[in-house]
mmCIF file of C-alpha atoms in Angstrom:
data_model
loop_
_atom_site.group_PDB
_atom_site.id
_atom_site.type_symbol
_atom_site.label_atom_id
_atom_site.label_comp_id
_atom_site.label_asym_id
_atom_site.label_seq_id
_atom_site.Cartn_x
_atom_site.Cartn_y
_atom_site.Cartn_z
ATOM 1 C CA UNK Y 29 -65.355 31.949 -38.153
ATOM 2 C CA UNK Y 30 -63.231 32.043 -35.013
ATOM 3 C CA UNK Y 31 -65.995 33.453 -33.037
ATOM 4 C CA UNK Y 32 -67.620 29.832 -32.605
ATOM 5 C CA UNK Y 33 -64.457 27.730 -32.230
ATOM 6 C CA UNK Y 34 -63.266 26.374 -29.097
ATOM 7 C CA UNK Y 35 -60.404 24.599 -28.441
ATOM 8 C CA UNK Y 36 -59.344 20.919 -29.520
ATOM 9 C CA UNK Y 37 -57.719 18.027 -28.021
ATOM 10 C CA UNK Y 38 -53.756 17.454 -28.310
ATOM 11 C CA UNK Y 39 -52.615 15.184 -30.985
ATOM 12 C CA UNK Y 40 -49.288 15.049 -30.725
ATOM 13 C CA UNK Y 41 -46.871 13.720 -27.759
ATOM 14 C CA UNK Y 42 -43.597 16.562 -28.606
ATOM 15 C CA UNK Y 43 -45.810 19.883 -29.052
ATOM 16 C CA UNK Y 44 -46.666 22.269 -28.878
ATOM 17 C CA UNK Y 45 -44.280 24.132 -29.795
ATOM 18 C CA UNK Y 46 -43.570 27.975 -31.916
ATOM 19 C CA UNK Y 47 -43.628 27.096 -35.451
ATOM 20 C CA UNK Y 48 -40.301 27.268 -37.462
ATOM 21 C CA UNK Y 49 -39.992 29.173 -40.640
ATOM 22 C CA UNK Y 50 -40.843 26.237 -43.116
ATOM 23 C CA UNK Y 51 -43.820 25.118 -40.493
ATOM 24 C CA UNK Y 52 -45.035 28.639 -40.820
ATOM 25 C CA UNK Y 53 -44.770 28.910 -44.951
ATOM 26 C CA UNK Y 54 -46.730 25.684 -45.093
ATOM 27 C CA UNK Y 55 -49.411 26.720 -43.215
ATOM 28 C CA UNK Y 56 -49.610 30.070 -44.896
ATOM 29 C CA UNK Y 57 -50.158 28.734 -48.149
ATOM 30 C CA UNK Y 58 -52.376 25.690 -47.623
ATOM 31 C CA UNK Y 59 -55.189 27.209 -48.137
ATOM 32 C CA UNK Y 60 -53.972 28.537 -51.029
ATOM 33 C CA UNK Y 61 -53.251 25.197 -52.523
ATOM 34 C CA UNK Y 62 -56.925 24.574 -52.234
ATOM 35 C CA UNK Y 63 -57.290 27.271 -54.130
ATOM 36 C CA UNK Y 64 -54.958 26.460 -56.791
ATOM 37 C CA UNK Y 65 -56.211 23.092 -57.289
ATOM 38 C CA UNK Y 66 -59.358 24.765 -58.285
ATOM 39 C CA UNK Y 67 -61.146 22.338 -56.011
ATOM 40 C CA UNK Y 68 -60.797 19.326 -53.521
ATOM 41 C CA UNK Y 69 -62.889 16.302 -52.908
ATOM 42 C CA UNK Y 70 -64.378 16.749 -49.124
ATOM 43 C CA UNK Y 71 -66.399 14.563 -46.387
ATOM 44 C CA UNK Y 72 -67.108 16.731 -43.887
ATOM 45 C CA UNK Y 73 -68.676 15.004 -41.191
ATOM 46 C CA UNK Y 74 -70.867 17.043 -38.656
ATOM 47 C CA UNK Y 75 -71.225 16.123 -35.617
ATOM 48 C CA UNK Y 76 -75.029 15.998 -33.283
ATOM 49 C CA UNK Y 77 -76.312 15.400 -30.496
ATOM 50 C CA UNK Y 78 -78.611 12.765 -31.715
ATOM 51 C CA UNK Y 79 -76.288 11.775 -34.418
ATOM 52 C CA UNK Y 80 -74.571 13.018 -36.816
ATOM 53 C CA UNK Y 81 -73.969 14.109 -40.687
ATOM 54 C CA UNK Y 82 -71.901 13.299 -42.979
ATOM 55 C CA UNK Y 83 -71.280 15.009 -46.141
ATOM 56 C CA UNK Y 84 -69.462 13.072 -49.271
ATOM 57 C CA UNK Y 85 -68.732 15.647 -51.948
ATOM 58 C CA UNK Y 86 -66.476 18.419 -53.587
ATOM 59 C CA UNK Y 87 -65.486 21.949 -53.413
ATOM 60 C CA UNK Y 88 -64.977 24.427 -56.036
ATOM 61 C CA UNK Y 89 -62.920 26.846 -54.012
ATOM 62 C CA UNK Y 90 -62.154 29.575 -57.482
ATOM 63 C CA UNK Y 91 -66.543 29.674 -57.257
ATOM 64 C CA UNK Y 92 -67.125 28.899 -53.389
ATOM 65 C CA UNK Y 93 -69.539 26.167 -54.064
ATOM 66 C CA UNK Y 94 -69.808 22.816 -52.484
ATOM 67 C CA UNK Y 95 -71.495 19.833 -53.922
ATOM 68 C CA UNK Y 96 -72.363 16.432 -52.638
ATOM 69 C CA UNK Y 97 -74.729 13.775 -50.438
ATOM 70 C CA UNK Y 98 -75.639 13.968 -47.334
ATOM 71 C CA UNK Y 99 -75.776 10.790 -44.752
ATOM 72 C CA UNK Y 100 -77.284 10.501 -41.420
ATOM 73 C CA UNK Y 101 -74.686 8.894 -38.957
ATOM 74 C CA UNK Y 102 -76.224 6.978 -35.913
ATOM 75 C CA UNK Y 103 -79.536 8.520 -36.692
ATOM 76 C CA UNK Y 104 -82.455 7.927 -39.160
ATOM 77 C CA UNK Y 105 -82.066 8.738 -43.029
ATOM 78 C CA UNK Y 106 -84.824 11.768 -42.987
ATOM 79 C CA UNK Y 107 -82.089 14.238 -43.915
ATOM 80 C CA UNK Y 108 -80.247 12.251 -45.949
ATOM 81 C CA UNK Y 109 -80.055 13.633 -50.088
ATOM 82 C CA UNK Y 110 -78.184 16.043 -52.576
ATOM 83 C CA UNK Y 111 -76.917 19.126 -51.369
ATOM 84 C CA UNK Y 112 -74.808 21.978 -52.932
ATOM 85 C CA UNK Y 113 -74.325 25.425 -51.169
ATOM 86 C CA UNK Y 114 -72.099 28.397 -51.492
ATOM 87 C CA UNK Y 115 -71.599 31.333 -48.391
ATOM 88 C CA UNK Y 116 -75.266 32.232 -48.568
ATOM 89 C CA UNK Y 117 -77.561 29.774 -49.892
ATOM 90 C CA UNK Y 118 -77.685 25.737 -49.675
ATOM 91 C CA UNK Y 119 -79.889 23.888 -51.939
ATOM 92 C CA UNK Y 120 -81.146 20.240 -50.488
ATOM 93 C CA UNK Y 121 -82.932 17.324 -52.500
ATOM 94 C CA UNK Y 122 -84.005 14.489 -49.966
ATOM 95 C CA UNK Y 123 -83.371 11.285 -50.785
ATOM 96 C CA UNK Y 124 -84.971 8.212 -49.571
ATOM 97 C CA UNK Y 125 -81.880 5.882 -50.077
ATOM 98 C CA UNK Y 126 -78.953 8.748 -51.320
ATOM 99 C CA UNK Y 127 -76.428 7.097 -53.518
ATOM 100 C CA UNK Y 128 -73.035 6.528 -52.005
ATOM 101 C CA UNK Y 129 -71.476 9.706 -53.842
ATOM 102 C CA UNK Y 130 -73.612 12.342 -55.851
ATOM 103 C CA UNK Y 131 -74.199 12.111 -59.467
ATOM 104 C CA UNK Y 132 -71.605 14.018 -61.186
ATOM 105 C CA UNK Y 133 -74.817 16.050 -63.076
ATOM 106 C CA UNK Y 134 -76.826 17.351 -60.281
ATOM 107 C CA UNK Y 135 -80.946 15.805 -60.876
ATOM 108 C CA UNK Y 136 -83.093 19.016 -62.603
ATOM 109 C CA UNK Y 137 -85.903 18.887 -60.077
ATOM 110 C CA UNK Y 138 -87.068 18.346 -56.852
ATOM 111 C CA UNK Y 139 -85.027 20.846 -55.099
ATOM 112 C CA UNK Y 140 -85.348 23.334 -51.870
ATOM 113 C CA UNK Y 141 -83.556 26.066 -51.765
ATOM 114 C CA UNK Y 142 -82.778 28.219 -48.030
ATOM 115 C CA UNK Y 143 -80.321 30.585 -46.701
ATOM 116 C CA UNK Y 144 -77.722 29.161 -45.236
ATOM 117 C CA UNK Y 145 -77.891 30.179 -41.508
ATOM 118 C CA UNK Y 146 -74.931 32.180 -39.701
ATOM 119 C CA UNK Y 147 -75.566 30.127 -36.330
ATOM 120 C CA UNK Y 148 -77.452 27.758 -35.114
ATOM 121 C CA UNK Y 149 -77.149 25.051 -37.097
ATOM 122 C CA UNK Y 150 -74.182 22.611 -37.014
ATOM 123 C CA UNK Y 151 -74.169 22.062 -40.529
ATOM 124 C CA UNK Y 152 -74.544 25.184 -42.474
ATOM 125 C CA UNK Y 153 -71.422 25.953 -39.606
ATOM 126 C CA UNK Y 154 -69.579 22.558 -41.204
ATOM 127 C CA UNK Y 155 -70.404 23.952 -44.714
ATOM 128 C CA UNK Y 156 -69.381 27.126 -44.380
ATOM 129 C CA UNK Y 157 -66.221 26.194 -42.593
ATOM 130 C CA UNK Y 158 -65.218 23.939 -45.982
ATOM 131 C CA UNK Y 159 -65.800 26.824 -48.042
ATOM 132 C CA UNK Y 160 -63.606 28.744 -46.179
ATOM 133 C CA UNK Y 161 -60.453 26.275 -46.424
ATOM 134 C CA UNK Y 162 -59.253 27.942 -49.705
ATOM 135 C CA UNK Y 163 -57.969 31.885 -50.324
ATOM 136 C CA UNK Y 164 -56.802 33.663 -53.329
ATOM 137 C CA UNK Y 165 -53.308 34.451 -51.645
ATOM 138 C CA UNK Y 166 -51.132 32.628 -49.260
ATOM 139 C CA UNK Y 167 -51.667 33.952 -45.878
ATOM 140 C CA UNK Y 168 -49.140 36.375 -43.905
ATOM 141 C CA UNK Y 169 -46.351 33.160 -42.313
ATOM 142 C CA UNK Y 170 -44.663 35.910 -39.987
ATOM 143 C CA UNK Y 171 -48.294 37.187 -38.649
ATOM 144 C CA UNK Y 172 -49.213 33.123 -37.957
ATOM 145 C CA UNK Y 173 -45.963 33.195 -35.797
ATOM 146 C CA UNK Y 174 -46.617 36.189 -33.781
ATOM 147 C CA UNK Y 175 -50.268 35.279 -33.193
ATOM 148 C CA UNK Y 176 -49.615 31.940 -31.725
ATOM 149 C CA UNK Y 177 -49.722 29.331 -34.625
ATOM 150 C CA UNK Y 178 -48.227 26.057 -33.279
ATOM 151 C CA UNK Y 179 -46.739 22.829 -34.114
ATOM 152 C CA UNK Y 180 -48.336 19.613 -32.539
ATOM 153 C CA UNK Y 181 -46.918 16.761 -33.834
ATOM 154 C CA UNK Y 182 -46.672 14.310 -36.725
ATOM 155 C CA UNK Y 183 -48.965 11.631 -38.229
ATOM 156 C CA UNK Y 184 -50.029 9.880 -40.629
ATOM 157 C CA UNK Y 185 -53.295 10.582 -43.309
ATOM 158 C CA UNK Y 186 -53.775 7.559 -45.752
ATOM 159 C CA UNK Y 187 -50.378 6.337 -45.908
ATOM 160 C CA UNK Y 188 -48.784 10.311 -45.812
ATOM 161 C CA UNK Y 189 -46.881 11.642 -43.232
ATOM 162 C CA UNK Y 190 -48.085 15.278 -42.090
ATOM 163 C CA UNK Y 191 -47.406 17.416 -39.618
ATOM 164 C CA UNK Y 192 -50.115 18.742 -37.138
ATOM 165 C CA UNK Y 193 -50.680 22.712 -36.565
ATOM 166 C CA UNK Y 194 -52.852 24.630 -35.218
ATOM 167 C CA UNK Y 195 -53.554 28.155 -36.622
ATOM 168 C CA UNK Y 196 -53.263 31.604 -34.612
ATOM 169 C CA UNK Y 197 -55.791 34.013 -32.681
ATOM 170 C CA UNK Y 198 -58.386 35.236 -35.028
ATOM 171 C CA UNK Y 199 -58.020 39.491 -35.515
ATOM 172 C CA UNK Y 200 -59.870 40.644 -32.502
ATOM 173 C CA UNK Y 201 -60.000 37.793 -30.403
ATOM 174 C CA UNK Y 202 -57.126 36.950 -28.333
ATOM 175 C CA UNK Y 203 -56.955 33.715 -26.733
ATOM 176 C CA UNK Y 204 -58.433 31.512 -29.685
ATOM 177 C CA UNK Y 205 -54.730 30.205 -31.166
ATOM 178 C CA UNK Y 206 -55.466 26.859 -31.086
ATOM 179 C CA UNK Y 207 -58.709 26.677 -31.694
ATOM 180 C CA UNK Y 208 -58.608 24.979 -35.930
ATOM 181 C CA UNK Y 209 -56.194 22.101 -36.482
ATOM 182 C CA UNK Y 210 -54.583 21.422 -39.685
ATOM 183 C CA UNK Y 211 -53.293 18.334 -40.791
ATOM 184 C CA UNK Y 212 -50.365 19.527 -43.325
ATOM 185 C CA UNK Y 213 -47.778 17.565 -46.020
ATOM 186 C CA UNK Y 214 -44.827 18.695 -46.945
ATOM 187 C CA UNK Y 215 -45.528 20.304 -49.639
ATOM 188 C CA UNK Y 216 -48.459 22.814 -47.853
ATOM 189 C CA UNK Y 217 -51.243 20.466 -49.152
ATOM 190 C CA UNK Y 218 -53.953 19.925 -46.677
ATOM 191 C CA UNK Y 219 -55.065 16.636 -45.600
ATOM 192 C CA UNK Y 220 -57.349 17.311 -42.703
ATOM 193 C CA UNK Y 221 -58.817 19.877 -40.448
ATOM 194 C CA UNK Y 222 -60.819 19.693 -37.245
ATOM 195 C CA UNK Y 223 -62.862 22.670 -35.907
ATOM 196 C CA UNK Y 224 -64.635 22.383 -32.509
ATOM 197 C CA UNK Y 225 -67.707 24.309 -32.277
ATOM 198 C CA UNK Y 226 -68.920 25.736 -29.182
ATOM 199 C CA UNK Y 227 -72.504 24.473 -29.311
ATOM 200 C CA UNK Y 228 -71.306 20.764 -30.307
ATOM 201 C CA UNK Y 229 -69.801 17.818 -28.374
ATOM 202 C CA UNK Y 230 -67.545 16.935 -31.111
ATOM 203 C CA UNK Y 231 -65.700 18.504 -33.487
ATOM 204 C CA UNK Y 232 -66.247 19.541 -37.264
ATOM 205 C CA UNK Y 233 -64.068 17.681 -39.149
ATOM 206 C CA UNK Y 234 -63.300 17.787 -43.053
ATOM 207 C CA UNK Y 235 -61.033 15.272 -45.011
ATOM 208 C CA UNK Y 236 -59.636 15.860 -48.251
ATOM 209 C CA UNK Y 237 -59.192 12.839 -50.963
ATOM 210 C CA UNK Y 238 -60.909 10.819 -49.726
ATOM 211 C CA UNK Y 239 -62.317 9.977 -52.699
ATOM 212 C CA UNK Y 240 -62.319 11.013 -56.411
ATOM 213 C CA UNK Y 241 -62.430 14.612 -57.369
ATOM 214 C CA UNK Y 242 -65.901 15.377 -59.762
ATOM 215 C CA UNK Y 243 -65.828 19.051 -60.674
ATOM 216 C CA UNK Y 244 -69.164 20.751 -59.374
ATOM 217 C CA UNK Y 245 -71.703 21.675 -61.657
ATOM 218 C CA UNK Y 246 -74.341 23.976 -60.865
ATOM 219 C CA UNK Y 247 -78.328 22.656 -60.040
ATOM 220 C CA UNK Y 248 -79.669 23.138 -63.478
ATOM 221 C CA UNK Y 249 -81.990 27.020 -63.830
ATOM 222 C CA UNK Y 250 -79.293 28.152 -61.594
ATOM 223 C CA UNK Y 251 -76.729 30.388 -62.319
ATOM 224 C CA UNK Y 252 -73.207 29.827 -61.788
ATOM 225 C CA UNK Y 253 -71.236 31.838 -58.888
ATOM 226 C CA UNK Y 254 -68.281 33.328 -60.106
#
């Protein structure tokens, strides 16, 4: 992923700063309590040139799958609809007026189904970056340290104080610590994260509970990832 991230603006007035031992445990297992919650409720919204996306749904991060509606921001409604996607493939149903949220039982027809594309497109790069948010193990807290993980500052997400971070250099490319931003509570849950991609004015960013959890359920006649 870190190979189309740039760096993000400052959010906090006292950092940045090394990260202390807690900071450093908290950010090594957030994504893992993603992954332990089985899944997260998401908007994602995804930024454009001509306006942008924004994506109102969950993620099943024990199946990588993503489920939800889709919302044109500051431009027309032509891609607005159902989507659901996993690390290869995204499945769309247009919509002329999408609901608010997505039906908890995703519609049995009118479906398209595509690859999801590696580059080039600033949502299948938001999508991809949610499904990535959760891990089947906490990550290495002494490696985030050395690599230049950092502390930013503190804020508040819906009433909860959490502290800003931003994660280390990606393996192989020095010079990227900074480059994703995690909003973090004191327990390791994640609240928000903000990626800047290159080819984008504005950053990716994804916001957990923001509303309701609905477990995803696969497009019917497909089967389920595992």
């Amino acid at each position: 992923m870190a190979a189309f991230l740039v760096a993000g603006r400052g959010s906090g007035a006292d950092g940045p700063r090394p990260l202390t031992t807690d900071e450093a445990n908290r950010l090594a297992i957030t994504r893992f309590r993603n992954y332990q919650a089985r899944g997260r409720a998401v908007t994602i919204t995804v930024p454009g040139a001509t306006g942008g996306l924004a994506v109102t749904g969950s993620v099943d991060y024990r199946r990588k799958v993503g489920y939800g509606v889709v919302h044109g921001t500051g431009r027309d409604t032509s891609s607005d609809g159902l989507i659901q996607w996993t690390p290869t493939s995204v499945r769309v149903r247009p919509m002329r007026d999408a609901p608010a949220h997505a039906p908890a039982s995703p519609p049995s027809s009118g479906w398209y189904d595509r690859p999801l594309l590696s580059s080039g497109s600033a949502l299948d790069t938001s999508l991809s970056i949610a499904l990535g948010l959760g891990g089947d193990r906490p990550d290495n807290a002494q490696l985030l340290q050395q690599n230049g993980a950092a502390w930013r500052g503190r804020e508040q997400v819906d009433g909860r104080r959490v502290d800003v971070m931003t994660g280390p250099s990606a393996p192989g490319h020095s010079g990227t610590a900074g480059n994703v931003r995690y909003w973090i509570g004191s327990d390791g849950t994640m609240y928000r994260v903000r990626v800047s991609v290159g080819s984008q004015p504005e950053p990716v960013v994804i916001g957990f509970d923001t509303h309701p959890y609905v477990p995803v359920e696969p497009v019917p006649g497909t089967t389920p990832a595992r």
